[in-house]
Coordinates of C-alpha atoms and ligand atoms in Angstrom, one line a residue:
M1 CA -16.0 48.7 41.5
Y2 CA -19.5 48.4 40.2
F3 CA -22.3 50.5 38.8
P4 CA -22.4 53.5 38.8
T5 CA -18.6 53.8 39.2
Y6 CA -18.1 51.6 36.1
R7 CA -20.3 52.1 33.1
M8 CA -19.2 49.7 30.3
R9 CA -21.1 51.8 27.8
R10 CA -18.5 54.7 28.2
L11 CA -16.1 52.9 25.9
R12 CA -18.7 52.1 23.4
Q13 CA -20.1 55.5 22.8
S14 CA -18.4 56.4 19.6
E15 CA -16.6 54.7 16.7
Q16 CA -13.3 56.4 17.7
I17 CA -13.5 55.1 21.2
R18 CA -14.5 51.6 20.1
N19 CA -11.5 51.6 17.7
L20 CA -9.1 52.7 20.4
V21 CA -9.8 49.8 22.7
H22 CA -10.7 47.0 20.3
E23 CA -8.8 43.7 21.0
T24 CA -8.8 41.8 17.8
D25 CA -7.4 42.9 14.4
L26 CA -8.3 41.7 11.0
L27 CA -6.1 42.6 8.1
P28 CA -5.7 41.2 4.6
D29 CA -2.2 39.9 5.4
R30 CA -3.9 37.2 7.6
L31 CA -5.7 35.7 4.7
I32 CA -5.2 32.9 2.2
Y33 CA -7.4 32.5 -0.8
P34 CA -8.2 28.9 -2.1
M35 CA -8.3 28.4 -5.9
F36 CA -9.2 25.5 -8.2
V37 CA -7.3 24.8 -11.4
V38 CA -8.3 22.7 -14.4
H39 CA -6.7 21.8 -17.7
G40 CA -7.5 23.7 -20.8
Q41 CA -7.5 27.3 -22.1
D42 CA -9.7 30.2 -21.2
K43 CA -11.8 28.1 -18.8
R44 CA -13.7 29.7 -16.0
I45 CA -16.4 27.3 -14.9
P46 CA -18.6 28.5 -12.1
I47 CA -19.0 26.2 -9.0
E48 CA -22.7 26.2 -8.5
S49 CA -22.7 25.7 -4.8
M50 CA -20.0 28.3 -4.2
P51 CA -21.1 31.5 -6.0
G52 CA -18.1 33.6 -6.9
C53 CA -15.7 30.6 -7.1
Y54 CA -14.5 28.9 -10.3
Q55 CA -12.6 26.1 -11.7
Q56 CA -10.1 27.9 -13.9
S57 CA -7.5 27.0 -16.5
I58 CA -4.0 28.3 -15.8
N59 CA -4.3 31.5 -17.9
N60 CA -7.4 32.6 -15.9
L61 CA -5.9 31.4 -12.7
V62 CA -2.9 33.7 -13.2
E63 CA -5.2 36.6 -14.0
E64 CA -7.1 36.1 -10.7
A65 CA -3.9 35.5 -8.8
R66 CA -2.7 39.0 -9.9
E67 CA -5.9 40.4 -8.5
V68 CA -5.4 38.6 -5.2
R69 CA -1.9 39.9 -4.9
D70 CA -3.0 43.5 -5.7
L71 CA -5.6 43.2 -2.9
G72 CA -2.7 42.6 -0.4
I73 CA -3.5 38.9 0.2
P74 CA -0.2 37.2 0.8
G75 CA -1.0 33.7 -0.5
V76 CA -3.2 31.2 -2.3
L77 CA -4.0 27.6 -1.6
L78 CA -4.1 25.5 -4.8
F79 CA -6.3 22.5 -5.6
G80 CA -5.9 20.7 -8.9
I81 CA -8.4 18.8 -10.9
P82 CA -6.4 16.3 -13.1
A83 CA -7.5 15.3 -16.6
E84 CA -7.5 11.6 -15.6
K85 CA -7.8 9.8 -12.3
D86 CA -6.6 6.3 -11.4
E87 CA -6.7 3.9 -8.4
A88 CA -3.4 5.2 -7.0
G89 CA -3.8 8.9 -7.8
T90 CA -0.6 8.9 -9.8
G91 CA -1.5 12.3 -11.4
A92 CA -0.7 13.8 -8.1
Y93 CA 3.0 13.7 -8.7
D94 CA 3.1 13.9 -12.5
E95 CA 5.8 16.4 -13.5
E96 CA 3.4 17.8 -16.0
G97 CA 0.4 17.5 -13.8
I98 CA -2.1 20.3 -13.4
I99 CA -0.7 21.7 -10.1
Q100 CA 2.9 21.4 -11.2
M101 CA 2.1 23.4 -14.4
A102 CA 0.0 25.9 -12.4
L103 CA 2.9 26.4 -9.9
A104 CA 5.4 27.1 -12.7
A105 CA 3.1 29.7 -14.3
L106 CA 2.2 31.4 -11.1
K107 CA 5.9 31.6 -10.0
E108 CA 6.8 33.1 -13.3
E109 CA 3.9 35.6 -13.5
V110 CA 3.1 36.5 -9.9
P111 CA 6.3 35.8 -8.0
E112 CA 5.2 37.9 -5.0
L113 CA 2.4 35.5 -4.1
L114 CA 3.0 32.7 -1.6
L115 CA 2.0 29.4 -3.3
I116 CA 0.6 26.9 -0.9
T117 CA -0.5 23.5 -2.2
D118 CA -3.0 21.1 -0.8
V119 CA -1.3 17.7 -0.5
C120 CA -3.9 14.9 -0.8
L121 CA -4.8 12.2 -3.2
C122 CA -8.6 12.5 -3.3
E123 CA -8.7 14.8 -6.3
Y124 CA -6.5 12.3 -8.2
T125 CA -7.9 8.9 -7.2
S126 CA -10.8 7.3 -9.2
H127 CA -12.5 6.2 -6.0
G128 CA -12.2 9.7 -4.4
H129 CA -10.5 8.6 -1.2
C130 CA -7.5 10.4 0.3
G131 CA -5.2 7.5 -0.1
I132 CA -4.5 4.1 -1.5
I133 CA -7.3 1.5 -1.0
K134 CA -6.5 -1.9 0.3
D135 CA -9.2 -4.3 1.6
N136 CA -11.9 -1.6 1.3
D137 CA -10.0 0.8 3.5
V138 CA -7.4 3.5 3.0
D139 CA -4.0 2.0 3.7
N140 CA -2.1 4.4 5.9
D141 CA 1.5 3.4 5.3
L142 CA 1.2 2.8 1.5
T143 CA -0.4 6.3 1.3
L144 CA 2.5 8.0 3.1
E145 CA 4.9 7.2 0.3
M146 CA 2.6 8.8 -2.3
L147 CA 2.1 11.9 -0.2
A148 CA 5.8 12.3 0.3
K149 CA 6.3 12.0 -3.5
M150 CA 3.4 14.5 -4.1
A151 CA 4.8 17.1 -1.7
L152 CA 8.3 16.8 -3.1
S153 CA 6.9 17.2 -6.6
H154 CA 5.1 20.4 -5.5
A155 CA 8.2 21.8 -3.9
E156 CA 10.2 21.1 -7.1
S157 CA 7.6 22.9 -9.2
G158 CA 7.7 26.0 -7.0
A159 CA 5.4 25.5 -4.0
D160 CA 6.4 27.8 -1.1
I161 CA 4.5 25.8 1.5
V162 CA 3.0 22.3 1.4
A163 CA -0.3 21.6 3.2
P164 CA -1.1 17.9 3.8
S165 CA -4.9 17.4 4.2
D166 CA -5.2 13.7 4.1
M167 CA -5.1 12.9 7.9
M168 CA -2.9 9.8 7.5
D169 CA -0.8 9.1 10.6
G170 CA 2.9 9.9 10.2
R171 CA 2.5 12.0 7.0
V172 CA 4.2 15.1 8.4
A173 CA 7.4 13.2 9.2
A174 CA 7.3 11.4 5.9
I175 CA 6.9 14.6 4.0
R176 CA 9.6 16.4 6.1
G177 CA 12.0 13.5 5.4
A178 CA 11.3 13.6 1.6
L179 CA 11.7 17.4 1.4
D180 CA 14.9 17.5 3.5
S181 CA 16.5 14.6 1.6
E182 CA 16.2 16.6 -1.6
G183 CA 17.4 19.9 -0.1
F184 CA 14.1 21.6 0.5
I185 CA 15.0 22.2 4.1
N186 CA 13.3 25.6 4.1
T187 CA 9.9 24.6 2.7
P188 CA 7.4 24.9 5.6
I189 CA 4.7 22.3 6.2
M190 CA 1.3 23.6 7.1
S191 CA -0.5 20.5 8.3
Y192 CA -4.3 20.1 8.5
A193 CA -3.7 18.8 12.0
A194 CA -7.2 18.8 13.5
K195 CA -9.4 18.1 10.5
F196 CA -12.8 16.9 11.3
A197 CA -15.1 14.7 9.2
S198 CA -17.5 17.4 8.3
A199 CA -20.8 18.0 6.4
Y200 CA -19.4 21.4 5.7
Y201 CA -17.0 20.1 3.0
G202 CA -20.0 19.3 0.7
P203 CA -19.7 22.2 -1.7
F204 CA -15.9 21.7 -2.0
R205 CA -16.4 18.2 -3.2
E206 CA -18.3 19.6 -6.2
A207 CA -15.5 22.1 -6.7
A208 CA -12.7 19.6 -6.6
E209 CA -14.7 16.6 -8.0
S210 CA -13.5 14.6 -5.0
S211 CA -16.5 12.9 -3.4
P212 CA -15.7 9.4 -2.2
E213 CA -17.3 6.8 -4.4
F214 CA -18.0 4.5 -1.5
G215 CA -18.1 5.0 2.3
D216 CA -17.0 8.2 3.9
R217 CA -13.9 9.7 5.4
R218 CA -14.6 8.9 9.1
S219 CA -11.8 6.3 9.3
Y220 CA -9.2 9.0 8.9
Q221 CA -10.8 12.4 9.6
M222 CA -11.7 13.3 13.2
D223 CA -14.9 12.7 15.1
C224 CA -16.6 16.0 15.9
R225 CA -17.3 14.9 19.4
N226 CA -13.6 15.1 20.3
S227 CA -11.4 17.9 21.6
D228 CA -8.7 16.1 23.6
E229 CA -8.1 14.0 20.5
A230 CA -7.7 17.1 18.5
M231 CA -4.9 18.2 20.9
R232 CA -3.2 14.8 20.4
E233 CA -3.4 15.2 16.6
V234 CA -1.9 18.7 16.8
L235 CA 0.9 17.7 19.2
L236 CA 1.8 14.7 17.1
D237 CA 2.1 16.9 14.0
I238 CA 4.2 19.3 15.9
E239 CA 6.5 16.5 17.0
E240 CA 6.8 15.3 13.4
G241 CA 7.9 18.8 12.3
A242 CA 4.8 20.8 11.3
D243 CA 5.6 24.5 11.1
I244 CA 2.0 25.7 11.0
V245 CA -0.9 23.7 12.3
M246 CA -4.5 24.0 11.1
V247 CA -7.9 23.5 12.5
K248 CA -10.7 22.8 10.0
P249 CA -13.6 23.7 9.7
A250 CA -13.5 27.0 11.6
L251 CA -16.7 28.4 13.1
P252 CA -18.1 25.1 14.5
Y253 CA -14.7 24.4 16.0
L254 CA -13.8 27.8 17.7
D255 CA -13.2 25.9 21.0
I256 CA -10.6 23.8 19.2
I257 CA -8.9 26.9 17.7
Y258 CA -8.8 28.5 21.1
R259 CA -7.5 25.4 22.8
V260 CA -4.8 24.7 20.3
K261 CA -3.5 28.3 20.5
Q262 CA -3.6 28.4 24.3
E263 CA -1.9 25.0 24.7
T264 CA 0.7 25.1 21.9
K265 CA 1.4 28.8 21.1
F266 CA 2.2 27.5 17.6
P267 CA 1.5 29.4 14.4
L268 CA -2.2 28.5 13.8
A269 CA -4.3 28.6 10.6
A270 CA -8.1 28.0 10.5
Y271 CA -9.9 26.9 7.4
H272 CA -13.3 28.6 7.0
V273 CA -14.5 25.9 4.6
S274 CA -16.8 25.7 1.6
G275 CA -20.0 24.9 3.5
E276 CA -19.4 27.8 5.8
Y277 CA -19.0 30.1 2.8
S278 CA -22.0 28.7 0.9
M279 CA -24.3 29.2 3.9
I280 CA -23.4 32.9 4.1
K281 CA -23.6 33.3 0.3
A282 CA -27.0 31.6 0.1
T283 CA -28.6 33.5 3.0
A284 CA -27.2 36.8 1.6
A285 CA -28.6 36.0 -1.8
A286 CA -32.0 35.4 -0.3
G287 CA -31.7 38.8 1.4
W288 CA -31.8 37.3 4.8
I289 CA -28.5 38.4 6.1
D290 CA -26.1 41.3 5.5
E291 CA -23.2 39.6 3.8
K292 CA -20.5 42.0 4.6
R293 CA -21.3 42.2 8.3
A294 CA -21.8 38.5 8.6
V295 CA -18.5 37.7 6.9
L296 CA -16.5 40.3 8.9
E297 CA -18.0 39.0 12.1
A298 CA -17.1 35.4 11.2
M299 CA -13.6 36.3 10.4
T300 CA -13.1 38.4 13.5
A301 CA -14.5 35.5 15.6
I302 CA -11.9 33.1 14.1
R303 CA -9.1 35.6 14.8
R304 CA -10.4 36.3 18.4
A305 CA -10.4 32.5 19.1
G306 CA -6.7 32.4 18.3
A307 CA -6.1 31.8 14.6
D308 CA -3.2 33.7 13.1
T309 CA -4.2 32.9 9.6
I310 CA -7.6 32.4 7.9
I311 CA -8.0 30.3 4.8
T312 CA -11.3 31.6 3.2
Y313 CA -13.2 31.9 -0.1
H314 CA -14.3 35.3 1.2
A315 CA -10.6 36.5 1.2
K316 CA -10.9 38.9 -1.8
D317 CA -14.2 40.4 -0.5
V318 CA -12.7 40.8 3.0
A319 CA -9.6 42.5 1.6
R320 CA -11.7 44.9 -0.4
W321 CA -13.9 45.7 2.6
L322 CA -10.9 46.4 4.8
T323 CA -9.2 48.8 2.5
Ligands
PBG1 C1 -8.9 17.3 0.5 C2 -9.6 18.5 1.1 C3 -10.9 18.8 1.4 C4 -11.0 20.1 1.8 C5 -9.7 20.6 1.7 N1 -8.8 19.6 1.3 C6 -12.1 17.9 1.3 C7 -12.3 16.7 2.1 O1 -11.5 16.3 3.0 O2 -13.2 16.0 1.8 C8 -12.2 20.8 2.2 C9 -12.2 22.3 1.9 C10 -13.6 23.0 1.9 O3 -14.6 22.4 2.2 O4 -13.6 24.2 1.7 N2 -8.7 16.3 1.5
ZN2 ZN1 -8.4 14.3 0.5

């Protein structure tokens, strides 16, 4: 059973043969495109560290959402930048808040698109943390109430899926309870289950204007040294009722993606985050890497590791390249 009986190169000799035996598929219907929405009219403000991404007012958001739909991408993940922030992040569940209005407009204008909302307070709090501050730390249990209110408000405004990204303990159960008690029994929860405290979120914090004013997020997001702990986080979210679990970031955590899929067989999303995007965009702009090949290789690797769904700022480009 060895050379020269077997020659591995036989099945690599032409594009057709390679296509016939390839193991991992990548299709636009696996992708989710993140978008940033701001108040105002006709706004399309470039995010400097994320070339090709914008903070957009609702009219322009709707226009881009149509393009996303036409490319065969099934859903978008929405982040809102409120007009005003406060200590408790009350803008997060304002009936006329930025996300709530964006949801209504998108549901009306692009009904085919799945609307997924990021549920977290950091865009809405004046201090930029993902919850309510008490004694210089994020108070877990006070925050749960706010997150449940926020998720419910999103569902009422038209969200198809809610995606809590705060990393408070017990938030999935709190959100499930709030949704169910108001009749939203069929609204899935996609939980950011294994979310690591990562340098790769840097560009996003410019995009979402959500940098913490003091300290960092290490008391709630995960330590990058841990894999068993990631499994515990995922299993707890599943027990609490998560429908889809997420690993974030993606490429530095392919081992976690692999392990979560192998050990849970649950629907699994991976978030290829802002810093991962910016690294490719910057090196491609310098002429140091072939952008299309680098992106498709990254996406394929994330799928191969076990992700069913990829959340990525490259989604529109990938969909174009694949069709
Ligand atoms: C909010 C949130 C963040 C990201 C998604 N939701 C930032 C953070 O936790 O600091 C990061 C997304 C990205 O970097 O693309 N909690
Ligand atoms: Zn947050």
